[in-house]
Amino acid sequence: MPLYLHLNSDDHGWTMFIECDVLSIAESRNTAYGLLFFDGLVLNRPGEQPRKVRADALAAGSGRNRITITPSRQKLSVRMIGTWPRSIRSNRWQRNLVGLPRGGAVFVKFRGGTYRRYDSMTSVYWGDSVVVVRPDAVIPPTELSPVQLGTVPTAAGTWHAWRVVLPSVARRAVIDWLADFGVVVETRRSRTRIVTPPVEYAGDGKPRFLLGEPVVATVAEAASILIAESDVTISALKLPGRARAASEQGIAVTAIESGPLRLRTNVPRDVINSEIVTETSVDRDSFTPIWFLRHGETMLAPFNASEETDIEAQIEIHSELAGLTFTATVHSMDGRVETRHNDGALQLSKWLRRFRGNTRLIEVDAGNLGFVRLEFDTAPCVVREVPAASLRQSDWLTAYTIASELSGDNSDLRWRNPHQIRPNHSSIVGAWS
């Protein structure tokens, strides 16, 4: 089980936490959480009171599966309590978290202000910023430019933390110091990535692709061989040389059978695991979005963007999961940017209505359940010279616009008849295009 460390917004305080696996979307839809009120998980650690996590905190999109814990050298165990439905896979929660070593631990950048404890599943590279946590106040080497963070007192003692920056190139003294934490630093290099969007994801997170459709991957820079293999077949491709070292090369792989598909190169640890499925094995219900944004008659499903022209149309967020929360960012016409965090669909819809008619861009993010981007096409105001004869035919709206420009004081707008406007002021008449 991974252990995470989050830096507070002041870049000084910090907290540790774990993340319990959430129920799948299908499991969330089919689970009556009222029947699981007394069910959930229990966290046990020697010397501490057991802590309970309610079952509804594990619903997809609830945002409550992050459990804050204190740093400790003791092992933390997680077990289930209550009577769970047989349809829910329970072994995902039967986990143990190893305590922090006597000499401390290194946390590697994970996402945003969150770091993950270094283990066999993480990588750290020269030039990275990492956090060191120790049960003593021994300061890291000065060549790493250590910045002391806050301390966390516990019943067993006080834990100290520093943020350090590794040098951009390998240094023997730093290598030896990190070896005490069991950390091996790598030289950063590109990895092979699949760029084809999957039709769905397996329960363990593996992307799934339809049988017969090409799977496009960009190959690591250092790779000269690409291998595609399933349980019964294997195919190898020698890659041509590239004109530029930093260029990316796209390769299409088409599987001829369903089952596991592994893409790997001759670069160490450069492996991608995926699955090939048929259309009959794909749960069609998964194509129904569990949340979406509606703008007038337009429906935006997660992972989509749209450009619209009607800035007055109603904007609403719809969600099938009651516990799903969103973060929204609104860019207004006047340049203001406002953000709302952790709101439900109903509350966020009400908040977004405040900006109707004055919005340039809206982004709504539901974390790993996707995001949408709604951009409004607002053409700039183009200044054009208008002949004096045309000015005499202007309406009162044009007269109002010109008068406001000439007054110099918008609090006392002077109305003028278009026939009284002098021709040399025609350049301030605007037209939208």
GROMACS .gro file of C-alpha atoms in nm:
model
  433
    1MET     CA    1   0.000   0.000   0.000
    2PRO     CA    2   0.152   0.338  -0.100
    3LEU     CA    3   0.211   0.609   0.159
    4TYR     CA    4   0.169   0.973   0.052
    5LEU     CA    5   0.285   1.307   0.191
    6HIS     CA    6   0.109   1.632   0.103
    7LEU     CA    7   0.266   1.975   0.142
    8ASN     CA    8   0.026   2.238   0.268
    9SER     CA    9  -0.036   2.554   0.066
   10ASP     CA   10   0.212   2.743   0.287
   11ASP     CA   11   0.490   2.505   0.167
   12HIS     CA   12   0.579   2.443   0.532
   13GLY     CA   13   0.327   2.216   0.701
   14TRP     CA   14   0.272   1.860   0.579
   15THR     CA   15   0.048   1.561   0.638
   16MET     CA   16   0.068   1.192   0.555
   17PHE     CA   17  -0.219   0.989   0.418
   18ILE     CA   18  -0.318   0.668   0.242
   19GLU     CA   19  -0.580   0.617  -0.028
   20CYS     CA   20  -0.823   0.328  -0.002
   21ASP     CA   21  -0.940   0.182  -0.333
   22VAL     CA   22  -1.284   0.307  -0.434
   23LEU     CA   23  -1.569   0.100  -0.571
   24SER     CA   24  -1.598   0.079  -0.947
   25ILE     CA   25  -1.866   0.284  -1.123
   26ALA     CA   26  -2.076  -0.030  -1.179
   27GLU     CA   27  -2.043  -0.128  -0.811
   28SER     CA   28  -2.139   0.224  -0.700
   29ARG     CA   29  -2.453   0.218  -0.913
   30ASN     CA   30  -2.563  -0.120  -0.781
   31THR     CA   31  -2.489  -0.059  -0.412
   32ALA     CA   32  -2.747   0.069  -0.164
   33TYR     CA   33  -2.523   0.250   0.084
   34GLY     CA   34  -2.804   0.273   0.337
   35LEU     CA   35  -2.769  -0.103   0.383
   36LEU     CA   36  -2.394  -0.066   0.445
   37PHE     CA   37  -2.422   0.196   0.720
   38PHE     CA   38  -2.252  -0.030   0.976
   39ASP     CA   39  -2.006  -0.174   0.724
   40GLY     CA   40  -1.671  -0.038   0.617
   41LEU     CA   41  -1.300  -0.069   0.693
   42VAL     CA   42  -1.102  -0.059   1.016
   43LEU     CA   43  -0.745   0.074   1.037
   44ASN     CA   44  -0.535  -0.081   1.315
   45ARG     CA   45  -0.193   0.027   1.438
   46PRO     CA   46  -0.025  -0.084   1.763
   47GLY     CA   47  -0.061   0.176   2.036
   48GLU     CA   48  -0.344   0.365   1.864
   49GLN     CA   49  -0.722   0.345   1.874
   50PRO     CA   50  -0.875   0.163   1.574
   51ARG     CA   51  -1.024   0.395   1.312
   52LYS     CA   52  -1.331   0.316   1.103
   53VAL     CA   53  -1.391   0.419   0.743
   54ARG     CA   54  -1.757   0.403   0.645
   55ALA     CA   55  -1.855   0.214   0.330
   56ASP     CA   56  -2.009   0.519   0.161
   57ALA     CA   57  -1.668   0.691   0.176
   58LEU     CA   58  -1.550   0.434  -0.078
   59ALA     CA   59  -1.810   0.526  -0.341
   60ALA     CA   60  -1.674   0.635  -0.678
   61GLY     CA   61  -1.628   1.011  -0.680
   62SER     CA   62  -1.698   1.061  -0.310
   63GLY     CA   63  -1.355   1.216  -0.252
   64ARG     CA   64  -1.344   1.069   0.101
   65ASN     CA   65  -1.117   0.770   0.040
   66ARG     CA   66  -0.810   0.969   0.149
   67ILE     CA   67  -0.728   0.878   0.511
   68THR     CA   68  -0.491   1.104   0.705
   69ILE     CA   69  -0.246   0.920   0.933
   70THR     CA   70   0.041   1.022   1.159
   71PRO     CA   71   0.400   0.923   1.078
   72SER     CA   72   0.500   0.610   1.267
   73ARG     CA   73   0.744   0.322   1.260
   74GLN     CA   74   0.457   0.082   1.337
   75LYS     CA   75   0.278  -0.126   1.074
   76LEU     CA   76  -0.075  -0.022   0.975
   77SER     CA   77  -0.325  -0.293   0.880
   78VAL     CA   78  -0.658  -0.250   0.700
   79ARG     CA   79  -0.942  -0.501   0.728
   80MET     CA   80  -1.313  -0.513   0.643
   81ILE     CA   81  -1.599  -0.517   0.890
   82GLY     CA   82  -1.966  -0.586   0.838
   83THR     CA   83  -2.146  -0.791   0.576
   84TRP     CA   84  -2.057  -0.674   0.228
   85PRO     CA   85  -2.238  -0.791  -0.089
   86ARG     CA   86  -2.065  -1.083  -0.259
   87SER     CA   87  -2.053  -0.885  -0.583
   88ILE     CA   88  -1.796  -0.647  -0.431
   89ARG     CA   89  -1.438  -0.766  -0.461
   90SER     CA   90  -1.309  -0.741  -0.105
   91ASN     CA   91  -0.942  -0.839  -0.136
   92ARG     CA   92  -0.857  -0.489  -0.263
   93TRP     CA   93  -0.876  -0.359   0.096
   94GLN     CA   94  -0.693  -0.634   0.283
   95ARG     CA   95  -0.364  -0.444   0.293
   96ASN     CA   96  -0.075  -0.368   0.527
   97LEU     CA   97   0.130  -0.049   0.535
   98VAL     CA   98   0.491  -0.088   0.644
   99GLY     CA   99   0.602   0.168   0.902
  100LEU     CA  100   0.872   0.427   0.837
  101PRO     CA  101   1.231   0.301   0.875
  102ARG     CA  102   1.445   0.403   1.171
  103GLY     CA  103   1.660   0.625   0.948
  104GLY     CA  104   1.364   0.792   0.775
  105ALA     CA  105   1.221   0.780   0.424
  106VAL     CA  106   1.232   0.969   0.094
  107PHE     CA  107   0.913   1.086  -0.075
  108VAL     CA  108   0.913   1.141  -0.452
  109LYS     CA  109   0.701   1.395  -0.641
  110PHE     CA  110   0.369   1.232  -0.735
  111ARG     CA  111   0.111   1.494  -0.839
  112GLY     CA  112   0.053   1.857  -0.747
  113GLY     CA  113   0.178   1.912  -0.394
  114THR     CA  114   0.168   1.538  -0.316
  115TYR     CA  115   0.470   1.309  -0.278
  116ARG     CA  116   0.479   0.928  -0.265
  117ARG     CA  117   0.713   0.721  -0.050
  118TYR     CA  118   0.990   0.575  -0.260
  119ASP     CA  119   0.949   0.204  -0.335
  120SER     CA  120   0.999  -0.041  -0.621
  121MET     CA  121   0.703   0.114  -0.808
  122THR     CA  122   0.842   0.470  -0.811
  123SER     CA  123   1.133   0.637  -0.982
  124VAL     CA  124   1.345   0.937  -0.885
  125TYR     CA  125   1.564   1.125  -1.130
  126TRP     CA  126   1.857   1.363  -1.108
  127GLY     CA  127   1.723   1.716  -1.079
  128ASP     CA  128   1.405   1.610  -0.897
  129SER     CA  129   1.274   1.775  -0.582
  130VAL     CA  130   1.211   1.522  -0.303
  131VAL     CA  131   1.104   1.534   0.062
  132VAL     CA  132   1.302   1.360   0.335
  133VAL     CA  133   1.124   1.261   0.659
  134ARG     CA  134   1.325   1.154   0.966
  135PRO     CA  135   1.258   1.085   1.335
  136ASP     CA  136   1.555   1.308   1.422
  137ALA     CA  137   1.676   1.658   1.330
  138VAL     CA  138   1.976   1.552   1.119
  139ILE     CA  139   1.991   1.803   0.832
  140PRO     CA  140   2.052   1.671   0.476
  141PRO     CA  141   2.378   1.768   0.297
  142THR     CA  142   2.406   2.140   0.225
  143GLU     CA  143   2.476   2.077  -0.145
  144LEU     CA  144   2.110   1.968  -0.176
  145SER     CA  145   1.989   2.313  -0.064
  146PRO     CA  146   1.766   2.169   0.211
  147VAL     CA  147   1.456   2.367   0.310
  148GLN     CA  148   1.326   2.274   0.653
  149LEU     CA  149   0.954   2.200   0.669
  150GLY     CA  150   0.728   2.177   0.972
  151THR     CA  151   0.750   1.912   1.240
  152VAL     CA  152   0.481   1.659   1.338
  153PRO     CA  153   0.477   1.557   1.707
  154THR     CA  154   0.353   1.207   1.792
  155ALA     CA  155   0.334   0.996   2.107
  156ALA     CA  156   0.659   0.823   2.006
  157GLY     CA  157   0.850   1.142   1.921
  158THR     CA  158   0.872   1.429   1.675
  159TRP     CA  159   0.916   1.379   1.300
  160HIS     CA  160   1.112   1.630   1.093
  161ALA     CA  161   1.099   1.695   0.718
  162TRP     CA  162   1.310   1.875   0.457
  163ARG     CA  163   1.259   1.946   0.092
  164VAL     CA  164   1.577   1.900  -0.110
  165VAL     CA  165   1.670   1.933  -0.477
  166LEU     CA  166   1.892   1.665  -0.628
  167PRO     CA  167   2.172   1.784  -0.857
  168SER     CA  168   2.110   1.762  -1.231
  169VAL     CA  169   2.402   1.520  -1.272
  170ALA     CA  170   2.515   1.227  -1.059
  171ARG     CA  171   2.743   1.300  -0.762
  172ARG     CA  172   2.908   1.032  -0.552
  173ALA     CA  173   2.834   1.199  -0.217
  174VAL     CA  174   2.464   1.227  -0.299
  175ILE     CA  175   2.451   0.868  -0.427
  176ASP     CA  176   2.598   0.743  -0.101
  177TRP     CA  177   2.362   0.955   0.111
  178LEU     CA  178   2.052   0.833  -0.075
  179ALA     CA  179   2.174   0.473  -0.050
  180ASP     CA  180   2.107   0.492   0.325
  181PHE     CA  181   1.737   0.530   0.235
  182GLY     CA  182   1.749   0.252  -0.024
  183VAL     CA  183   1.701   0.507  -0.306
  184VAL     CA  184   1.856   0.463  -0.650
  185VAL     CA  185   1.850   0.772  -0.871
  186GLU     CA  186   1.802   0.732  -1.246
  187THR     CA  187   1.886   0.954  -1.541
  188ARG     CA  188   1.565   1.088  -1.688
  189ARG     CA  189   1.466   0.946  -2.024
  190SER     CA  190   1.147   0.919  -2.221
  191ARG     CA  191   0.915   0.619  -2.194
  192THR     CA  192   0.695   0.439  -2.441
  193ARG     CA  193   0.335   0.559  -2.413
  194ILE     CA  194   0.005   0.452  -2.569
  195VAL     CA  195  -0.175   0.752  -2.720
  196THR     CA  196  -0.487   0.572  -2.847
  197PRO     CA  197  -0.781   0.640  -2.612
  198PRO     CA  198  -0.900   0.312  -2.450
  199VAL     CA  199  -1.261   0.199  -2.474
  200GLU     CA  200  -1.255   0.133  -2.098
  201TYR     CA  201  -1.026   0.040  -1.810
  202ALA     CA  202  -1.000  -0.291  -1.630
  203GLY     CA  203  -1.050  -0.315  -1.254
  204ASP     CA  204  -0.673  -0.299  -1.200
  205GLY     CA  205  -0.641   0.012  -1.418
  206LYS     CA  206  -0.515  -0.152  -1.737
  207PRO     CA  207  -0.640   0.021  -2.055
  208ARG     CA  208  -0.858  -0.190  -2.285
  209PHE     CA  209  -0.870  -0.168  -2.664
  210LEU     CA  210  -1.101  -0.328  -2.918
  211LEU     CA  211  -0.981  -0.626  -3.117
  212GLY     CA  212  -0.880  -0.534  -3.471
  213GLU     CA  213  -0.833  -0.163  -3.405
  214PRO     CA  214  -0.480  -0.014  -3.421
  215VAL     CA  215  -0.315   0.076  -3.091
  216VAL     CA  216  -0.078   0.368  -3.149
  217ALA     CA  217   0.222   0.414  -2.920
  218THR     CA  218   0.500   0.671  -2.907
  219VAL     CA  219   0.830   0.494  -2.852
  220ALA     CA  220   1.099   0.592  -2.602
  221GLU     CA  221   1.387   0.790  -2.750
  222ALA     CA  222   1.653   0.537  -2.652
  223ALA     CA  223   1.459   0.237  -2.789
  224SER     CA  224   1.575   0.059  -3.103
  225ILE     CA  225   1.342  -0.244  -3.076
  226LEU     CA  226   0.967  -0.259  -3.005
  227ILE     CA  227   0.812  -0.591  -2.901
  228ALA     CA  228   0.440  -0.665  -2.890
  229GLU     CA  229   0.341  -0.988  -2.718
  230SER     CA  230   0.033  -1.172  -2.598
  231ASP     CA  231   0.001  -1.504  -2.417
  232VAL     CA  232   0.066  -1.705  -2.734
  233THR     CA  233   0.226  -1.473  -2.991
  234ILE     CA  234   0.517  -1.232  -3.006
  235SER     CA  235   0.627  -0.982  -3.269
  236ALA     CA  236   0.942  -0.768  -3.276
  237LEU     CA  237   1.011  -0.458  -3.483
  238LYS     CA  238   1.349  -0.296  -3.538
  239LEU     CA  239   1.301   0.078  -3.523
  240PRO     CA  240   1.466   0.305  -3.782
  241GLY     CA  241   1.699   0.578  -3.666
  242ARG     CA  242   1.553   0.920  -3.596
  243ALA     CA  243   1.682   1.244  -3.738
  244ARG     CA  244   1.646   1.425  -3.405
  245ALA     CA  245   1.703   1.274  -3.063
  246ALA     CA  246   1.407   1.459  -2.913
  247SER     CA  247   1.155   1.354  -3.176
  248GLU     CA  248   0.878   1.108  -3.100
  249GLN     CA  249   0.803   0.809  -3.318
  250GLY     CA  250   0.453   0.668  -3.346
  251ILE     CA  251   0.399   0.296  -3.412
  252ALA     CA  252   0.061   0.129  -3.473
  253VAL     CA  253   0.010  -0.222  -3.334
  254THR     CA  254  -0.295  -0.428  -3.432
  255ALA     CA  255  -0.370  -0.738  -3.224
  256ILE     CA  256  -0.516  -1.047  -3.391
  257GLU     CA  257  -0.652  -1.205  -3.072
  258SER     CA  258  -0.813  -1.090  -2.750
  259GLY     CA  259  -0.634  -1.108  -2.416
  260PRO     CA  260  -0.329  -0.939  -2.263
  261LEU     CA  261  -0.117  -0.713  -2.483
  262ARG     CA  262   0.227  -0.609  -2.363
  263LEU     CA  263   0.439  -0.350  -2.538
  264ARG     CA  264   0.803  -0.332  -2.437
  265THR     CA  265   1.131  -0.207  -2.577
  266ASN     CA  266   1.496  -0.278  -2.516
  267VAL     CA  267   1.504   0.013  -2.268
  268PRO     CA  268   1.507  -0.119  -1.908
  269ARG     CA  269   1.166  -0.110  -1.729
  270ASP     CA  270   0.996   0.028  -2.040
  271VAL     CA  271   0.683  -0.191  -2.040
  272ILE     CA  272   0.313  -0.117  -2.098
  273ASN     CA  273   0.044  -0.367  -1.999
  274SER     CA  274  -0.298  -0.349  -2.166
  275GLU     CA  275  -0.585  -0.576  -2.273
  276ILE     CA  276  -0.751  -0.648  -2.605
  277VAL     CA  277  -1.127  -0.711  -2.581
  278THR     CA  278  -1.413  -0.777  -2.820
  279GLU     CA  279  -1.721  -0.558  -2.850
  280THR     CA  280  -1.935  -0.824  -2.683
  281SER     CA  281  -1.716  -0.817  -2.371
  282VAL     CA  282  -1.740  -0.441  -2.325
  283ASP     CA  283  -2.001  -0.331  -2.075
  284ARG     CA  284  -2.220  -0.104  -2.283
  285ASP     CA  285  -2.354   0.057  -1.968
  286SER     CA  286  -2.011   0.204  -1.913
  287PHE     CA  287  -2.062   0.425  -2.217
  288THR     CA  288  -2.338   0.612  -2.032
  289PRO     CA  289  -2.162   0.906  -1.865
  290ILE     CA  290  -2.206   0.914  -1.489
  291TRP     CA  291  -2.187   1.294  -1.509
  292PHE     CA  292  -2.200   1.557  -1.780
  293LEU     CA  293  -2.231   1.931  -1.838
  294ARG     CA  294  -2.534   2.063  -2.026
  295HIS     CA  295  -2.511   2.400  -2.201
  296GLY     CA  296  -2.843   2.478  -2.361
  297GLU     CA  297  -2.904   2.185  -2.596
  298THR     CA  298  -2.539   2.073  -2.590
  299MET     CA  299  -2.436   1.782  -2.364
  300LEU     CA  300  -2.065   1.750  -2.284
  301ALA     CA  301  -1.955   1.410  -2.153
  302PRO     CA  302  -1.628   1.381  -1.954
  303PHE     CA  303  -1.299   1.428  -2.141
  304ASN     CA  304  -1.461   1.656  -2.401
  305ALA     CA  305  -1.434   2.019  -2.504
  306SER     CA  306  -1.666   2.241  -2.703
  307GLU     CA  307  -1.670   2.591  -2.848
  308GLU     CA  308  -2.004   2.769  -2.822
  309THR     CA  309  -2.141   3.109  -2.921
  310ASP     CA  310  -2.447   3.145  -2.697
  311ILE     CA  311  -2.310   3.281  -2.369
  312GLU     CA  312  -2.663   3.331  -2.232
  313ALA     CA  313  -2.762   2.962  -2.244
  314GLN     CA  314  -2.823   2.781  -1.916
  315ILE     CA  315  -2.533   2.574  -1.774
  316GLU     CA  316  -2.604   2.273  -1.553
  317ILE     CA  317  -2.404   1.983  -1.409
  318HIS     CA  318  -2.578   1.645  -1.391
  319SER     CA  319  -2.442   1.349  -1.193
  320GLU     CA  320  -2.564   0.995  -1.126
  321LEU     CA  321  -2.340   0.968  -0.818
  322ALA     CA  322  -2.472   1.165  -0.523
  323GLY     CA  323  -2.130   1.192  -0.357
  324LEU     CA  324  -1.942   1.314  -0.665
  325THR     CA  325  -1.771   1.652  -0.618
  326PHE     CA  326  -1.625   1.889  -0.875
  327THR     CA  327  -1.378   2.172  -0.912
  328ALA     CA  328  -1.471   2.448  -1.158
  329THR     CA  329  -1.270   2.740  -1.296
  330VAL     CA  330  -1.438   3.032  -1.474
  331HIS     CA  331  -1.253   3.287  -1.691
  332SER     CA  332  -1.467   3.599  -1.722
  333MET     CA  333  -1.470   3.853  -2.003
  334ASP     CA  334  -1.302   4.115  -1.783
  335GLY     CA  335  -1.004   3.888  -1.715
  336ARG     CA  336  -1.107   3.766  -1.370
  337VAL     CA  337  -1.049   3.399  -1.287
  338GLU     CA  338  -1.254   3.234  -1.012
  339THR     CA  339  -1.236   2.876  -0.886
  340ARG     CA  340  -1.475   2.669  -0.679
  341HIS     CA  341  -1.357   2.349  -0.508
  342ASN     CA  342  -1.535   2.031  -0.392
  343ASP     CA  343  -1.892   2.125  -0.479
  344GLY     CA  344  -2.173   1.887  -0.568
  345ALA     CA  345  -2.352   1.906  -0.903
  346LEU     CA  346  -2.644   2.114  -0.774
  347GLN     CA  347  -2.435   2.366  -0.580
  348LEU     CA  348  -2.188   2.406  -0.867
  349SER     CA  349  -2.470   2.462  -1.119
  350LYS     CA  350  -2.607   2.746  -0.906
  351TRP     CA  351  -2.261   2.900  -0.878
  352LEU     CA  352  -2.200   2.882  -1.256
  353ARG     CA  353  -2.528   3.066  -1.325
  354ARG     CA  354  -2.377   3.377  -1.169
  355PHE     CA  355  -2.144   3.411  -1.467
  356ARG     CA  356  -2.402   3.367  -1.743
  357GLY     CA  357  -2.343   3.625  -2.015
  358ASN     CA  358  -1.996   3.720  -1.887
  359THR     CA  359  -1.795   3.403  -1.947
  360ARG     CA  360  -1.505   3.332  -2.179
  361LEU     CA  361  -1.404   2.985  -2.059
  362ILE     CA  362  -1.540   2.725  -1.814
  363GLU     CA  363  -1.351   2.416  -1.697
  364VAL     CA  364  -1.514   2.154  -1.473
  365ASP     CA  365  -1.295   1.879  -1.326
  366ALA     CA  366  -1.412   1.561  -1.151
  367GLY     CA  367  -1.065   1.417  -1.091
  368ASN     CA  368  -1.014   1.069  -1.233
  369LEU     CA  369  -1.375   1.072  -1.356
  370GLY     CA  370  -1.289   1.328  -1.621
  371PHE     CA  371  -1.322   1.697  -1.704
  372VAL     CA  372  -1.498   1.917  -1.959
  373ARG     CA  373  -1.396   2.246  -2.117
  374LEU     CA  374  -1.650   2.494  -2.253
  375GLU     CA  375  -1.509   2.786  -2.451
  376PHE     CA  376  -1.713   3.073  -2.592
  377ASP     CA  377  -1.639   3.225  -2.931
  378THR     CA  378  -1.634   3.597  -2.859
  379ALA     CA  379  -1.508   3.780  -3.166
  380PRO     CA  380  -1.316   4.102  -3.096
  381CYS     CA  381  -1.464   4.443  -3.161
  382VAL     CA  382  -1.318   4.580  -3.484
  383VAL     CA  383  -1.289   4.958  -3.532
  384ARG     CA  384  -1.397   5.079  -3.876
  385GLU     CA  385  -1.422   5.419  -4.037
  386VAL     CA  386  -1.785   5.508  -4.107
  387PRO     CA  387  -1.871   5.778  -4.368
  388ALA     CA  388  -2.049   6.088  -4.243
  389ALA     CA  389  -2.354   6.000  -4.451
  390SER     CA  390  -2.388   5.672  -4.264
  391LEU     CA  391  -2.361   5.849  -3.932
  392ARG     CA  392  -2.666   6.060  -4.013
  393GLN     CA  393  -2.860   5.733  -4.046
  394SER     CA  394  -2.735   5.594  -3.715
  395ASP     CA  395  -2.980   5.493  -3.448
  396TRP     CA  396  -2.993   5.614  -3.087
  397LEU     CA  397  -2.772   5.321  -2.973
  398THR     CA  398  -2.486   5.451  -3.186
  399ALA     CA  399  -2.545   5.801  -3.055
  400TYR     CA  400  -2.531   5.671  -2.699
  401THR     CA  401  -2.201   5.490  -2.767
  402ILE     CA  402  -2.035   5.793  -2.919
  403ALA     CA  403  -2.164   6.026  -2.648
  404SER     CA  404  -2.024   5.804  -2.376
  405GLU     CA  405  -1.683   5.807  -2.542
  406LEU     CA  406  -1.685   6.185  -2.580
  407SER     CA  407  -1.808   6.266  -2.233
  408GLY     CA  408  -1.490   6.151  -2.056
  409ASP     CA  409  -1.702   6.081  -1.749
  410ASN     CA  410  -1.914   5.767  -1.773
  411SER     CA  411  -2.114   5.871  -1.468
  412ASP     CA  412  -2.273   6.155  -1.671
  413LEU     CA  413  -2.340   6.015  -2.017
  414ARG     CA  414  -2.452   6.278  -2.266
  415TRP     CA  415  -2.715   6.175  -2.519
  416ARG     CA  416  -2.684   6.327  -2.863
  417ASN     CA  417  -2.891   6.315  -3.174
  418PRO     CA  418  -2.700   6.139  -3.454
  419HIS     CA  419  -2.740   6.450  -3.673
  420GLN     CA  420  -2.536   6.649  -3.418
  421ILE     CA  421  -2.235   6.415  -3.433
  422ARG     CA  422  -1.936   6.559  -3.613
  423PRO     CA  423  -1.790   6.342  -3.893
  424ASN     CA  424  -1.437   6.345  -3.745
  425HIS     CA  425  -1.559   6.126  -3.454
  426SER     CA  426  -1.667   5.840  -3.678
  427SER     CA  427  -1.360   5.629  -3.599
  428ILE     CA  428  -1.493   5.532  -3.258
  429VAL     CA  429  -1.796   5.350  -3.399
  430GLY     CA  430  -1.744   4.975  -3.355
  431ALA     CA  431  -1.886   4.676  -3.535
  432TRP     CA  432  -1.866   4.305  -3.437
  433SER     CA  433  -1.726   4.065  -3.691
   0.00000   0.00000   0.00000
